[in-house]
CSV table of N, CA and C in Angstrom, one decimal:
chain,number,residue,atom,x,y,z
E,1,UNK,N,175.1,197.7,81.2
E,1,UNK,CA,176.3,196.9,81.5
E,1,UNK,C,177.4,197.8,82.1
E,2,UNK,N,177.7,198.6,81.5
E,2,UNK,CA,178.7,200.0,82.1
E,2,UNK,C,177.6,200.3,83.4
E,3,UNK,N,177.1,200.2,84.1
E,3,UNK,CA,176.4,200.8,85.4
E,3,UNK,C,177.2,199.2,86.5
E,4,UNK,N,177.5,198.5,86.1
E,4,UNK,CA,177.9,197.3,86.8
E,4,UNK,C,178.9,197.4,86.6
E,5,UNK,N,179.8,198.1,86.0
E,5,UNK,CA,181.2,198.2,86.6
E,5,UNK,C,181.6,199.2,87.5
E,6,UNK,N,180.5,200.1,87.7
E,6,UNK,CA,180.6,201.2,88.3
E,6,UNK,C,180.6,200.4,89.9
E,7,UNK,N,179.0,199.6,90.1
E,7,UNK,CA,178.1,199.6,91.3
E,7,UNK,C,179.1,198.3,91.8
E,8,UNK,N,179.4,197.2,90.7
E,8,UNK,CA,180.1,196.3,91.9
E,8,UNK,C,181.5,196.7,92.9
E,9,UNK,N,182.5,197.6,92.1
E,9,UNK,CA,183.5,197.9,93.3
E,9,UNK,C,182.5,198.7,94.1
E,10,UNK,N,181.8,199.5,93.9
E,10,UNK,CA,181.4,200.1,94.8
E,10,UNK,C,180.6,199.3,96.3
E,11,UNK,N,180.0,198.2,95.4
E,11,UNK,CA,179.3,197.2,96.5
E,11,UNK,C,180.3,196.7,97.3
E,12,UNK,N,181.0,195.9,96.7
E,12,UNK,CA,182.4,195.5,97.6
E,12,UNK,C,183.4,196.3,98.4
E,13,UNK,N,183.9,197.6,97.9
E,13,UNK,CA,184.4,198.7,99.1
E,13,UNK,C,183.3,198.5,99.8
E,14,UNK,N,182.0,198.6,100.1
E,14,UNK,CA,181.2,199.0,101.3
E,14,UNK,C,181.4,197.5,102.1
E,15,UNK,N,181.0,197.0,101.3
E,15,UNK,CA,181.0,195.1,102.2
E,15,UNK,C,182.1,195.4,102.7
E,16,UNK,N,183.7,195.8,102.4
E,16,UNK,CA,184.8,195.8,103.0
E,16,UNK,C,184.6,196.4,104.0
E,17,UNK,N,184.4,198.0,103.8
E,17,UNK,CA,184.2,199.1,104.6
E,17,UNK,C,183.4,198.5,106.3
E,18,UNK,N,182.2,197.8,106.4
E,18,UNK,CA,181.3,197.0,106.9
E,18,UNK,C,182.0,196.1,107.7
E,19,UNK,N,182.5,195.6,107.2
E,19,UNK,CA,183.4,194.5,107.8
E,19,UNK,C,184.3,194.3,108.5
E,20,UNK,N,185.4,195.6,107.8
E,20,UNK,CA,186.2,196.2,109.0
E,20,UNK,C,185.5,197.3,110.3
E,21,UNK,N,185.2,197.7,109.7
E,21,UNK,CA,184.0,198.3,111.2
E,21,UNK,C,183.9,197.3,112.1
E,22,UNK,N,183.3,196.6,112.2
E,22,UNK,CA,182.6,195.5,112.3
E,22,UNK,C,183.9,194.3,113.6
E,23,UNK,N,184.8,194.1,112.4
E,23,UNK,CA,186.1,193.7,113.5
E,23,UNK,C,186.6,194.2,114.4
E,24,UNK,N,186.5,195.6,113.8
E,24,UNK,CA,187.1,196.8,115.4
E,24,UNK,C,186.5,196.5,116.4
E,25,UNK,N,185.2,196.4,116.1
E,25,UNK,CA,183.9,196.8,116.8
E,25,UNK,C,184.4,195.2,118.1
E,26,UNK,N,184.3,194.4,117.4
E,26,UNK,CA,184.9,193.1,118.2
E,26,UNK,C,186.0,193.5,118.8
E,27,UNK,N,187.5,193.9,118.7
E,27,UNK,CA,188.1,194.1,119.1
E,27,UNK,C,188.4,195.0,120.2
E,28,UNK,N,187.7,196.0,120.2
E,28,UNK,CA,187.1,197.0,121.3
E,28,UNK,C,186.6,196.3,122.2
E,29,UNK,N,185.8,195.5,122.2
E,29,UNK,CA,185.2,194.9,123.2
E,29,UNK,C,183.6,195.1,123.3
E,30,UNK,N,183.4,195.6,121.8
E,30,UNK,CA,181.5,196.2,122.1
E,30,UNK,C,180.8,195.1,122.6
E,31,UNK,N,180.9,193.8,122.4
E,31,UNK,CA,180.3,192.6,122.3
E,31,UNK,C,180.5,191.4,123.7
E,32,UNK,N,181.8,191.9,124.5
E,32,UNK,CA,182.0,191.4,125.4
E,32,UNK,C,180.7,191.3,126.8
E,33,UNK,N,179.9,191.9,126.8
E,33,UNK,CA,178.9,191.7,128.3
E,33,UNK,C,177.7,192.2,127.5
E,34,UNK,N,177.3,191.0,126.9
E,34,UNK,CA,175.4,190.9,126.5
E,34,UNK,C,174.8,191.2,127.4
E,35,UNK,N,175.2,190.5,128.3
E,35,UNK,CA,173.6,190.3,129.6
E,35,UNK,C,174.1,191.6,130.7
E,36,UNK,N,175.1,192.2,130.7
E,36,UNK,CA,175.5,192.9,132.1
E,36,UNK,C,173.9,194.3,131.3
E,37,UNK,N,173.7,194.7,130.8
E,37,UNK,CA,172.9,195.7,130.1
E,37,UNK,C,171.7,195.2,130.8
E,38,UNK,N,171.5,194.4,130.1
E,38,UNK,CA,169.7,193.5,130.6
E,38,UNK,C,169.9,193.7,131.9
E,39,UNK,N,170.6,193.1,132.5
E,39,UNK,CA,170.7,192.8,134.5
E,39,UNK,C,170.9,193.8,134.9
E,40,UNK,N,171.3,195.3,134.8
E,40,UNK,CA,171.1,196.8,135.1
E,40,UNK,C,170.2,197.2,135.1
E,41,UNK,N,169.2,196.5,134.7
E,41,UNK,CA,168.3,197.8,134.7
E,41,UNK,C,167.3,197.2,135.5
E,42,UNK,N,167.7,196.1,136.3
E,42,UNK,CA,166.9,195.3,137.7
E,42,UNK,C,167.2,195.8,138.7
E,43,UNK,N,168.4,196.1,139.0
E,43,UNK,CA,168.7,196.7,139.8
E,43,UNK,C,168.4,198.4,140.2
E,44,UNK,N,168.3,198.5,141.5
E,44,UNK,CA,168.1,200.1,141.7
E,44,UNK,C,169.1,201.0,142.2
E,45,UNK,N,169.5,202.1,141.5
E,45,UNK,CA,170.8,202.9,141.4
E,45,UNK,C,171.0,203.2,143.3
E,46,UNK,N,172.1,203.6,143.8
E,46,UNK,CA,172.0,204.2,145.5
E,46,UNK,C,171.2,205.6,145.1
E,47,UNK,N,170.4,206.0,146.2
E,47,UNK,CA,169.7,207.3,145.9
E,47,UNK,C,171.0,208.1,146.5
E,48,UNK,N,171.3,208.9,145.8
E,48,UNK,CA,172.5,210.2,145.9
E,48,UNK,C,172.1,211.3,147.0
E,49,UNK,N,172.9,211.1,147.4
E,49,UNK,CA,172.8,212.4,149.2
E,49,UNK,C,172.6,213.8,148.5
E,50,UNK,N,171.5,214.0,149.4
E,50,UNK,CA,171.3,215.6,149.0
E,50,UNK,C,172.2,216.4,149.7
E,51,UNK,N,172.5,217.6,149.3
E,51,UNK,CA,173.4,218.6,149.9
E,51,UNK,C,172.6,219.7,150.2
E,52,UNK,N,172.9,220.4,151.8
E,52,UNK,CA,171.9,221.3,152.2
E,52,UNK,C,171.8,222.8,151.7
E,53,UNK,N,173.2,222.6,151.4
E,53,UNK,CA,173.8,224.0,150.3
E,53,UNK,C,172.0,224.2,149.0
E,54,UNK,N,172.5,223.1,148.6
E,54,UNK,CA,171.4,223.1,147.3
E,54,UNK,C,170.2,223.7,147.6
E,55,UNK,N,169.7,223.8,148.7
E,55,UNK,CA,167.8,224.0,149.0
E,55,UNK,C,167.7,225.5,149.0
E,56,UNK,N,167.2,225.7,148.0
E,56,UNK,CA,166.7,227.6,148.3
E,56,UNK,C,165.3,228.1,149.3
């Protein structure tokens, strides 16, 4: 019974802890463009100019 007064604040700081993460996380904008990720990687990057300096 004394181990359950320990573990439930403990449970509930983390559920807090989780939660507020979690809001930031929305607020930040993590969650703003699902699909832009998926639809990148359809696409093919511009191939980058070589420089003649670079060739040994």
């Amino acid at each position: 019974m004394s181990s359950l007064l320990l573990l439930i604040p403990i449970a509930l700081a983390l559920g807090a802890l989780y939660l507020i993460a979690f809001l930031w996380s929305l607020r930040a904008g993590q969650y703003d463009d699902l699909e832009g990720a998926a639809a990148r990687i359809l696409f093919e990057d511009e191939p980058m100019e070589r420089d003649d300096r670079d060739r040994d």
